[in-house]
CSV table of C-alpha atoms in Angstrom, one decimal:
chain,number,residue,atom,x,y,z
A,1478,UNK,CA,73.0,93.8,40.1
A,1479,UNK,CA,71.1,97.0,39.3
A,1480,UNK,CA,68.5,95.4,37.0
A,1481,UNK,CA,65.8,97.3,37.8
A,1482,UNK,CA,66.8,100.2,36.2
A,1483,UNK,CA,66.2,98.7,32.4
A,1484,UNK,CA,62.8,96.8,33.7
A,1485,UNK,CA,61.1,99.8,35.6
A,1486,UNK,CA,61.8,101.9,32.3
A,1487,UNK,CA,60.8,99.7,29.9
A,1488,UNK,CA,58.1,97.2,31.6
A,1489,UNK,CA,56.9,99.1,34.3
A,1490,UNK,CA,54.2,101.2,32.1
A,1491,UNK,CA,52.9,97.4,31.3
A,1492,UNK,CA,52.3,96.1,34.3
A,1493,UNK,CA,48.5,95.7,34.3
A,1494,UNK,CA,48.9,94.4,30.3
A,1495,UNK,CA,48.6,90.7,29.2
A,1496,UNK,CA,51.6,90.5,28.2
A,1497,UNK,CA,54.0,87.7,26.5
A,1498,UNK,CA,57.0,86.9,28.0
A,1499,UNK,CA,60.2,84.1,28.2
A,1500,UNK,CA,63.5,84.0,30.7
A,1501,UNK,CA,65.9,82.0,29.9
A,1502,UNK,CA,67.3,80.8,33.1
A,1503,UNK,CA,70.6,79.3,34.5
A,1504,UNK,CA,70.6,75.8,34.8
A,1505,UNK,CA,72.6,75.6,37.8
A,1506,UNK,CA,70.9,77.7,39.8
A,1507,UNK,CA,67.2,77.4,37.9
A,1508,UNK,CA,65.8,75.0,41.0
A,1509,UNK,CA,66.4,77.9,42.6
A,1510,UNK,CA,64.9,80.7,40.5
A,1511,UNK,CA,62.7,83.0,42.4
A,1512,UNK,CA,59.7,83.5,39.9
A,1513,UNK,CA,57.4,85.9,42.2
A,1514,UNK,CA,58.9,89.1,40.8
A,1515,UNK,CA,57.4,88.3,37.8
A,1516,UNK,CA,54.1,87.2,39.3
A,1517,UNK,CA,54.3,90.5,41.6
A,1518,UNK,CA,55.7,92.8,39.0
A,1519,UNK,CA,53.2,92.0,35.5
A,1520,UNK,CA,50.4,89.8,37.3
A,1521,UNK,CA,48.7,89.8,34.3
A,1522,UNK,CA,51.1,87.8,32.2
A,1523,UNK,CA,51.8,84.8,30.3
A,1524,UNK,CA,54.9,83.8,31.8
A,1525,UNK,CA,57.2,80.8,30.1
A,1526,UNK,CA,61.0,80.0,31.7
A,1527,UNK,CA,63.7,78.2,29.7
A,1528,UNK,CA,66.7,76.1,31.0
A,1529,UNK,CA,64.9,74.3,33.5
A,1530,UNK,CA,65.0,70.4,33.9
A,1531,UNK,CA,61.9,68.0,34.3
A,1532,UNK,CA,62.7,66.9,37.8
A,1533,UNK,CA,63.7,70.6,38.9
A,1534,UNK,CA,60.2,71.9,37.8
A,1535,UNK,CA,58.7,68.9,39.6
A,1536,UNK,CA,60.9,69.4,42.8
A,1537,UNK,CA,60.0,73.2,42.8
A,1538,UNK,CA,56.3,72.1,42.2
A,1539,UNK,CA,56.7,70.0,45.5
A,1540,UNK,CA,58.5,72.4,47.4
A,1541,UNK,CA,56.2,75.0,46.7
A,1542,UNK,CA,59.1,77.2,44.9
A,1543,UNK,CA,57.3,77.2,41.7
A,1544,UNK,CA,53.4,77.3,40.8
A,1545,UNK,CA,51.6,74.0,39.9
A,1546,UNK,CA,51.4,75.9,36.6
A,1547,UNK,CA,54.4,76.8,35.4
A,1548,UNK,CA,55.6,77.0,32.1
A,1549,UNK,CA,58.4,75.7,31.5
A,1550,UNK,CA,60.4,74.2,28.4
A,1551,UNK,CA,63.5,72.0,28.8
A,1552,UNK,CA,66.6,72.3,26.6
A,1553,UNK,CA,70.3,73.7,26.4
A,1554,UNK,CA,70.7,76.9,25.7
A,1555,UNK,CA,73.7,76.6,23.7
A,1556,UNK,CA,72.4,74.0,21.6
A,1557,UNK,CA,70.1,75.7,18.0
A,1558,UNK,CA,67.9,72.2,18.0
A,1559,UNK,CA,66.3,72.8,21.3
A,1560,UNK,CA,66.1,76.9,20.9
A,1561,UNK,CA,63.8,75.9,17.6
A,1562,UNK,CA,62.1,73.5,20.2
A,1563,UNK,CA,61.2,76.2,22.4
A,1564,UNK,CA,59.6,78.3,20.0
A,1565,UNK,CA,57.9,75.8,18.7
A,1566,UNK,CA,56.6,75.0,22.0
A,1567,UNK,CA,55.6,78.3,23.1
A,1568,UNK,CA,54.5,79.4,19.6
A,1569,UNK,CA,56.5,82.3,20.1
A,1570,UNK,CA,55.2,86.1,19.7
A,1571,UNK,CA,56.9,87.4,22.8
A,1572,UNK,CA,56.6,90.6,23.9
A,1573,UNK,CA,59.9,90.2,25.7
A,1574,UNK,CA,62.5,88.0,26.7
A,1575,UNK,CA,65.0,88.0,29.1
A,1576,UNK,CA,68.7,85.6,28.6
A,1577,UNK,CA,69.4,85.1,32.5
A,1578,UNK,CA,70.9,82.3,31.3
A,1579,UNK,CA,74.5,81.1,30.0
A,1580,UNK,CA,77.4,83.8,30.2
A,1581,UNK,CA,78.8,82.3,26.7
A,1582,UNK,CA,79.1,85.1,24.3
A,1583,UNK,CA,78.2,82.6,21.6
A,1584,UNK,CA,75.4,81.4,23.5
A,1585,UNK,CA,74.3,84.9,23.8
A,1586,UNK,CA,74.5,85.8,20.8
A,1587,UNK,CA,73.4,83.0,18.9
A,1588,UNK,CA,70.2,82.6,21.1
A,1589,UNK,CA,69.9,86.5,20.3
A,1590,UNK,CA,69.8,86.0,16.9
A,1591,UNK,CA,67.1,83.0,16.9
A,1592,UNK,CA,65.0,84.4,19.1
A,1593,UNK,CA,64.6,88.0,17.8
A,1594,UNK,CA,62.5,87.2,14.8
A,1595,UNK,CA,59.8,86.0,17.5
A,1596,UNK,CA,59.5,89.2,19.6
A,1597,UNK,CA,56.6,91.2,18.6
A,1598,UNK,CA,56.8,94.4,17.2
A,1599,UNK,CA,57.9,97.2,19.7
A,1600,UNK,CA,59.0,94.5,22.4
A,1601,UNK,CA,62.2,94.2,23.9
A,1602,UNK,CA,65.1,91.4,24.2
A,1603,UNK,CA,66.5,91.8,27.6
A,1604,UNK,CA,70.5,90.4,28.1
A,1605,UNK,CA,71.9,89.8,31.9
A,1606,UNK,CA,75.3,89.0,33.1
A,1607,UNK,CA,77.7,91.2,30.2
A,1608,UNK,CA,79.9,91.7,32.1
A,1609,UNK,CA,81.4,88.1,32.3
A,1610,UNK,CA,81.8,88.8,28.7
A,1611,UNK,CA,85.7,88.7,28.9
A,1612,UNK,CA,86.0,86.4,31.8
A,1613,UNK,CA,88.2,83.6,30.8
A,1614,UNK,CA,86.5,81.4,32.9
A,1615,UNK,CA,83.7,81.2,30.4
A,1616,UNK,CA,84.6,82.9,27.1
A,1617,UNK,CA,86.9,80.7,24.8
A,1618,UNK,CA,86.9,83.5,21.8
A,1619,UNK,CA,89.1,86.7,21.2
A,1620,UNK,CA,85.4,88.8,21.1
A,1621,UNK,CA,82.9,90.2,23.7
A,1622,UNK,CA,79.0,90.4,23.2
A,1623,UNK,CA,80.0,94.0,24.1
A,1624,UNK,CA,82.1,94.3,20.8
A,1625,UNK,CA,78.9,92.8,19.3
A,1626,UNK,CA,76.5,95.8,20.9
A,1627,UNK,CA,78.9,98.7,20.2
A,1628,UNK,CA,78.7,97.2,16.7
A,1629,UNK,CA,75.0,97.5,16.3
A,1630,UNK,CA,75.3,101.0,18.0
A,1631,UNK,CA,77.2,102.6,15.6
A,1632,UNK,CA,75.4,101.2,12.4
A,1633,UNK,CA,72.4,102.3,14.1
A,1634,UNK,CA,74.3,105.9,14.7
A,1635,UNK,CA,75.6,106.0,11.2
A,1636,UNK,CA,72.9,104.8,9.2
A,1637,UNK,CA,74.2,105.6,5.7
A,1638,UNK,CA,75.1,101.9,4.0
A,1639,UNK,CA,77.2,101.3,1.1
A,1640,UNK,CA,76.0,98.8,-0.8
A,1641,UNK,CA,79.0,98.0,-3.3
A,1642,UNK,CA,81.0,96.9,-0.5
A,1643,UNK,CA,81.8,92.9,-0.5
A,1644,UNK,CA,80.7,92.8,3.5
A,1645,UNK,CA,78.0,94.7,5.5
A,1646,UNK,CA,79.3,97.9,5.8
A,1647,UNK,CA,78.0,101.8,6.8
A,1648,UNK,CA,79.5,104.8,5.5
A,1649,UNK,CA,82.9,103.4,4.5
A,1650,UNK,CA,83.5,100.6,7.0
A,1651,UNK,CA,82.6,97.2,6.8
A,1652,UNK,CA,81.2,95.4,10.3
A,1653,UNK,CA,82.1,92.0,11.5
A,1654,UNK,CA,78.9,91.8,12.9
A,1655,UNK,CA,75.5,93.1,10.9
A,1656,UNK,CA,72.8,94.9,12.2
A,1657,UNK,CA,69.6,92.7,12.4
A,1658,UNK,CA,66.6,93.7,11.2
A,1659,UNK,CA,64.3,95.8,12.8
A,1660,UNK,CA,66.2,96.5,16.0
A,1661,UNK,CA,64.8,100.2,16.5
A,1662,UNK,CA,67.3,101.1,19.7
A,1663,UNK,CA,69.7,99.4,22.4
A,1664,UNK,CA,70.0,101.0,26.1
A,1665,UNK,CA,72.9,99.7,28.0
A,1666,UNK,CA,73.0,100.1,32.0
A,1667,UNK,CA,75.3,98.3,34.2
A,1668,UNK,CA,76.1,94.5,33.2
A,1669,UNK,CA,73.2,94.8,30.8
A,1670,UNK,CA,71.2,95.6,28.0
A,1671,UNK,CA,67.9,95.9,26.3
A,1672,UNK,CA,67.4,96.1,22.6
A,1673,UNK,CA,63.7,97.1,21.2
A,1674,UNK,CA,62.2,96.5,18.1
A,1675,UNK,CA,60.5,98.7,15.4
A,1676,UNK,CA,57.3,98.5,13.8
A,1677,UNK,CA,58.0,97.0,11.0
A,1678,UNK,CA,56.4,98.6,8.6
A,1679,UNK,CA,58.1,102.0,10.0
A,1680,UNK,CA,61.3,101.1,10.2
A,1681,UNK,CA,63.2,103.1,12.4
A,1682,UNK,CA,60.3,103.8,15.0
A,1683,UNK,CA,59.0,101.4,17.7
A,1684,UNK,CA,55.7,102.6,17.1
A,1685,UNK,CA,53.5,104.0,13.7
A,1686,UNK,CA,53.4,107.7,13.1
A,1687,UNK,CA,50.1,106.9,11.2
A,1688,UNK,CA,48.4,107.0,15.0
A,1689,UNK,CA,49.8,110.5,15.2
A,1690,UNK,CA,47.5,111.8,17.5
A,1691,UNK,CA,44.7,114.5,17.4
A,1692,UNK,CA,46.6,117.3,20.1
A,1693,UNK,CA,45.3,120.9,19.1
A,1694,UNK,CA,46.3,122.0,22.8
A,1695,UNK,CA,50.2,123.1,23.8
A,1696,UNK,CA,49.5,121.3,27.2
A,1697,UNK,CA,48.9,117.8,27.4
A,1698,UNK,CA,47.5,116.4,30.7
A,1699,UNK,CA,49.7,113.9,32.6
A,1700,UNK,CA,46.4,111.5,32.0
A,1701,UNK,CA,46.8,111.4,28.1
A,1702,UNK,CA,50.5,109.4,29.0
A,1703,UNK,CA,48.7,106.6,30.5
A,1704,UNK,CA,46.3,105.9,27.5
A,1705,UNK,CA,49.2,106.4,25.1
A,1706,UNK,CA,52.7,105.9,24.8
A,1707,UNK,CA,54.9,108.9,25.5
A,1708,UNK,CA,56.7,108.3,22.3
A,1709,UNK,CA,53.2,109.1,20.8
A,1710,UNK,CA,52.9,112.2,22.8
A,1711,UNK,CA,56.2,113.5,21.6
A,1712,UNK,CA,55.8,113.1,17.9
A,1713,UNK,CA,52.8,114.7,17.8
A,1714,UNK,CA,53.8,117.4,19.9
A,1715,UNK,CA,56.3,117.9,17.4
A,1716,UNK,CA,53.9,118.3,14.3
A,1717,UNK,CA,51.6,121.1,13.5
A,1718,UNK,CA,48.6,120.4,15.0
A,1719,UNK,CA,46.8,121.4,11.7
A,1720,UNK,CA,49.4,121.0,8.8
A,1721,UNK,CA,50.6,118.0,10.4
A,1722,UNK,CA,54.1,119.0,9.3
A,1723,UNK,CA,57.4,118.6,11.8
A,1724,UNK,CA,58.4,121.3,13.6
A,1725,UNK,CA,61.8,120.3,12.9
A,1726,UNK,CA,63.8,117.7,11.6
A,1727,UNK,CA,63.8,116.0,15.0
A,1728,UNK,CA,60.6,114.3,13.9
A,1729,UNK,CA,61.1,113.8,10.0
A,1730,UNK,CA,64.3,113.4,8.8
A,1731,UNK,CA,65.2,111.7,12.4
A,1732,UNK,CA,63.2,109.2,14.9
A,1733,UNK,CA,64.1,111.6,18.3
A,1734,UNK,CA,60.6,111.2,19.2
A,1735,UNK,CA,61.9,107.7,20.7
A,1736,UNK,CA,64.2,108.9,23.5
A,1737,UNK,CA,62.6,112.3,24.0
A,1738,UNK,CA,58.8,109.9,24.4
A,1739,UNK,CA,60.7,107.6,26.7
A,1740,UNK,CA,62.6,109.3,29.1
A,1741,UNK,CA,61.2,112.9,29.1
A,1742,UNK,CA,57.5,112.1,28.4
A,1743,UNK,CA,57.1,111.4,32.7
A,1744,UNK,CA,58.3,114.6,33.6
A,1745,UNK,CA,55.7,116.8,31.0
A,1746,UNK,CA,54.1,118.4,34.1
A,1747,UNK,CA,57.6,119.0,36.2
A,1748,UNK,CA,59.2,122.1,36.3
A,1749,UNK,CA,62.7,120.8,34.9
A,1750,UNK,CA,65.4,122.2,33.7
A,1751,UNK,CA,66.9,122.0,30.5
A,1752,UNK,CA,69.1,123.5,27.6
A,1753,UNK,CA,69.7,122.8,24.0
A,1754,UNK,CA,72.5,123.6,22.0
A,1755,UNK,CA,71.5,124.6,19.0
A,1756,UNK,CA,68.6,126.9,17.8
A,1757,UNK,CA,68.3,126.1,14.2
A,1758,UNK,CA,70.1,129.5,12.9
A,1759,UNK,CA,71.3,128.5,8.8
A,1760,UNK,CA,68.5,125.3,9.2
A,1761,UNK,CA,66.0,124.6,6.4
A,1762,UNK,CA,63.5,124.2,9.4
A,1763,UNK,CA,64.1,127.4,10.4
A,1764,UNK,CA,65.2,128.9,13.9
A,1765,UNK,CA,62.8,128.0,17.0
A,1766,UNK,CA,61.5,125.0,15.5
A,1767,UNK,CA,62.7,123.1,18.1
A,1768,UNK,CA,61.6,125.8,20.6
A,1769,UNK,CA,57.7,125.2,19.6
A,1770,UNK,CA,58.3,121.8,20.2
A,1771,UNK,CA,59.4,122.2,24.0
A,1772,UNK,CA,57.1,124.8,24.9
A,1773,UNK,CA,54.2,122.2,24.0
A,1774,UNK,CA,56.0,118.8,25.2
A,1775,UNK,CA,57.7,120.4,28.6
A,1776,UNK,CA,55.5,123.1,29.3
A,1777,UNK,CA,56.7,124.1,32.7
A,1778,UNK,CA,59.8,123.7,31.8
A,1779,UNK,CA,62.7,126.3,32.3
A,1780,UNK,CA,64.4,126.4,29.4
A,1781,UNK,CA,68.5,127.4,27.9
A,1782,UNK,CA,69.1,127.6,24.5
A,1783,UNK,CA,72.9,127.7,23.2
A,1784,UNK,CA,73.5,129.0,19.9
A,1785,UNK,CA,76.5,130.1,18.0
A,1786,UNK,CA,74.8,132.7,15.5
A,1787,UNK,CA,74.4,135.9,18.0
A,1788,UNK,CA,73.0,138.1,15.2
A,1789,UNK,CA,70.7,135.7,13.7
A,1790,UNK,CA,70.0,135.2,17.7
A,1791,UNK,CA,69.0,139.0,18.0
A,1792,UNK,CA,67.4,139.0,14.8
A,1793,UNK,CA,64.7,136.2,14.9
A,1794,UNK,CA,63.6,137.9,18.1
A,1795,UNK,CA,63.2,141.0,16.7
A,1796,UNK,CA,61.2,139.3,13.7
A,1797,UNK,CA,59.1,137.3,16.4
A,1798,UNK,CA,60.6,133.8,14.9
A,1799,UNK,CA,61.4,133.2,18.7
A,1800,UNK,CA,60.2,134.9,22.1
A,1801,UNK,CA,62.0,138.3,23.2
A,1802,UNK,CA,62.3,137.0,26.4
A,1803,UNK,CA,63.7,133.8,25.4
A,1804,UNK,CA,66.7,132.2,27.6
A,1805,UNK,CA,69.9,132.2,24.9
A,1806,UNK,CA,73.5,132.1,25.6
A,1807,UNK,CA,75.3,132.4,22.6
A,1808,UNK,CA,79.1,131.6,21.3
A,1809,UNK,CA,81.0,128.8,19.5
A,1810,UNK,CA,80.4,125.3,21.2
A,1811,UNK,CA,83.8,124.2,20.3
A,1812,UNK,CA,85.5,126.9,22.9
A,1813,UNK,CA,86.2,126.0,26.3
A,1814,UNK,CA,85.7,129.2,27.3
A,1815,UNK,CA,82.6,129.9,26.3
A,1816,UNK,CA,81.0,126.7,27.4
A,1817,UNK,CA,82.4,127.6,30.6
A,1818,UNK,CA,80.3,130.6,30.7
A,1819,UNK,CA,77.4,129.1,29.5
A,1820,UNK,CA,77.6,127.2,33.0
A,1821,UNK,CA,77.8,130.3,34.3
A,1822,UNK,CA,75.3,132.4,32.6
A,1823,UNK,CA,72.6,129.7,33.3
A,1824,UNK,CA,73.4,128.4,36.5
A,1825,UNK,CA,73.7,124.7,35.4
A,1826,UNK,CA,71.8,122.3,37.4
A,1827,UNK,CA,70.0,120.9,34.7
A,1828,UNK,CA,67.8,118.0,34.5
A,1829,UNK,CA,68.4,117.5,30.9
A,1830,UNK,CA,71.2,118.7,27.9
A,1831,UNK,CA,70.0,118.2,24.4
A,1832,UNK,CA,73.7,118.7,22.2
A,1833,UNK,CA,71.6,119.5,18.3
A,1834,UNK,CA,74.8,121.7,18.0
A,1835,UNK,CA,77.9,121.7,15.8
A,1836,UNK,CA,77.4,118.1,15.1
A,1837,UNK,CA,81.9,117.5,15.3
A,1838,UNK,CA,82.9,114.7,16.9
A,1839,UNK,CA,85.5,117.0,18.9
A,1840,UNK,CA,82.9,119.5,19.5
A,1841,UNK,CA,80.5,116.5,21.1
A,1842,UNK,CA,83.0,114.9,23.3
A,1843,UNK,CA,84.2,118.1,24.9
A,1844,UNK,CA,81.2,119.8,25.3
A,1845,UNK,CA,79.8,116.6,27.5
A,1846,UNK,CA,83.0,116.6,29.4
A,1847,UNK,CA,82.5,120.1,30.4
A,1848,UNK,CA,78.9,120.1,30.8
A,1849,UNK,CA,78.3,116.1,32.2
A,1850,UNK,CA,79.2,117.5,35.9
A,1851,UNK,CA,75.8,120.5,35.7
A,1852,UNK,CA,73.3,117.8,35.6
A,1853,UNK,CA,71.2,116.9,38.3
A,1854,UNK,CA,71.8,113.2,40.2
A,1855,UNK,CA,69.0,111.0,37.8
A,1856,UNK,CA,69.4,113.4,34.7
């Protein structure tokens, strides 16, 4: 597997924390769990495994396979009497858990859904091993826990509910399989997924935009990333720094601040490369909105803009609403042609696209076909 892909993003900024955490383990192959990675990767943690047996916890004691102090809490995953045991046991508050466990989409998904209420705020559910989910030789139902995320992806992608309906349902369509509260976002890799948690009180965030910080600079020092989370760094990069009020709807009407914090906050100091689609021409924003934004969170950065308006282009330079020397290729994101010279005016090789564009769901899908190939390996 390729697991540490979703751990080294989401854990590795914690590894000197106190953290909370469970693995629920496989029971065949438990006596032979390696537990150092977690010892070596988060030292500092309280550690509790699931799925074990009494005499396997003894005979890894013995053998020296497992610390004299292990954690451990016996029980069948599939079964909802011992899952209450275990939180009982552990007294919950996790900060994460991983299900290394059964391959059972029930089991999954049921364990899931017991368990999430006992994360903590802005933690993370880990879930191994999806790909078995169609395997017939241990699914006995017509659904996948992948049927289950895609689910949850698109209520969290169209958010707007309809409350008449007789089911759970977003926009006009009803789900099999509601939402549950609080899940904030879900990153899928290969074989697996991790799903975080909001704040509560904020729902839609992972963290509180009342500890907005104080940044009157454009630059932020590498340093401030390691005293705060990069999701902090990015919404208040994207405020006025004396108004406090968003730069654009990226940060107000929307929760980007997430992604943009997570997986661009690392790179604040780099020289990447990036474009946008998208300038905010006909926006209540306003145009370059999103253009302040970058130049204070990505600094170094070279950056494209795309837009469709070429007049209003021409004439918020000429107004100084934008820079004169700002990098803008212009044209209508639904044309082949014209995205094909966008590649060409800008010289692709980009180490991030941000599509804010025509919003269509033709315009979307053709425009990452064509432009998927100019960015960089790790983009």
């Amino acid at each position: 597997h390729a697991y540490e892909t979703m751990y080294g993003m989401f854990l590795a900024q914690r590894m000197a924390e106190p953290l909370k955490m469970l693995e629920i383990v496989q029971a065949s192959s438990a006596c032979k769990m390696n537990v150092h990675f977690w010892d070596r990767f988060l030292p500092k943690a309280t550690k509790w495994y699931a799925g074990l047996t009494p005499s396997c916890v003894e005979e890894g004691k013995n053998r020296g396979v497992f610390p004299k102090d292990l954690k451990a809490v016996f029980g069948n995953q599939g079964n909802a009497a011992d899952r209450n045991k275990w939180i009982r046991q552990t007294d919950g508050h996790f900060d994460f858990i991983v299900d290394d466990s059964s391959p059972s989409n029930v089991h999954i998904l049921e364990t899931f859904m017991d368990l999430w209420p006992h994360i903590k705020p802005g933690g993370h559910y880990f879930m191994e091993h999806l790909q078995l989910g169609r395997d017939p030789t241990f699914q006995r139902q017509e659904w996948a826990m992948s049927d289950v995320l895609q689910s949850w992806i698109e209520q969290l992608l169209i958010s707007k509910t309809c409350e008449h309906c007789v089911r759970d349902c977003v926009g006009h369509k009803c789900y099999r399989w509601k939402i549950p509260r609080n899940v904030c976002y879900i990153f899928c890799q290969l074989e697996a997924c991790v799903i975080g948690k909001c704040i509560t009180s904020d729902a839609g965030r992972p963290w509180s935009p009342r500890h907005q910080l104080d940044i009157n600079d454009t630059k932020v020092a590498s340093t401030a990333i390691s005293c705060t989370s990069g999701i902090q760094v990015a919404y208040s990069l994207g405020h006025n720094a004396h108004t406090r009020k968003a730069l654009t709807d990226k940060f107000s009407a929307h929760a980007y601040e997430t992604m943009y914090g997570m997986f661009l906050a690392q790179h604040m100091d780099e020289p990447v490369k990036m474009l946008e689609i998208g300038l905010g021409c006909g926006m209540d924003y306003g145009v370059g909105g999103s253009v302040a934004f970058w130049d204070r969170f990505l600094p170094q950065a070279t950056k494209w803009y795309a837009e469709f308006n070429s007049s209003c282009v021409e004439e918020s330079k000429e107004r100084g609403l934008i820079p004169k020397e700002l990098n803008v290729v212009v044209g209508n994101q639904g044309d082949a042609l014209v995205r094909k010279r966008w590649i060409a005016q800008t010289g692709g090789h980009f180490d991030f696209i941000v599509d804010d564009g025509s919003h269509r769901n033709d315009h979307i899908l053709a425009t990452f076909l064509d432009l998927w190939p100019h960015i960089k390996p790790g983009g």
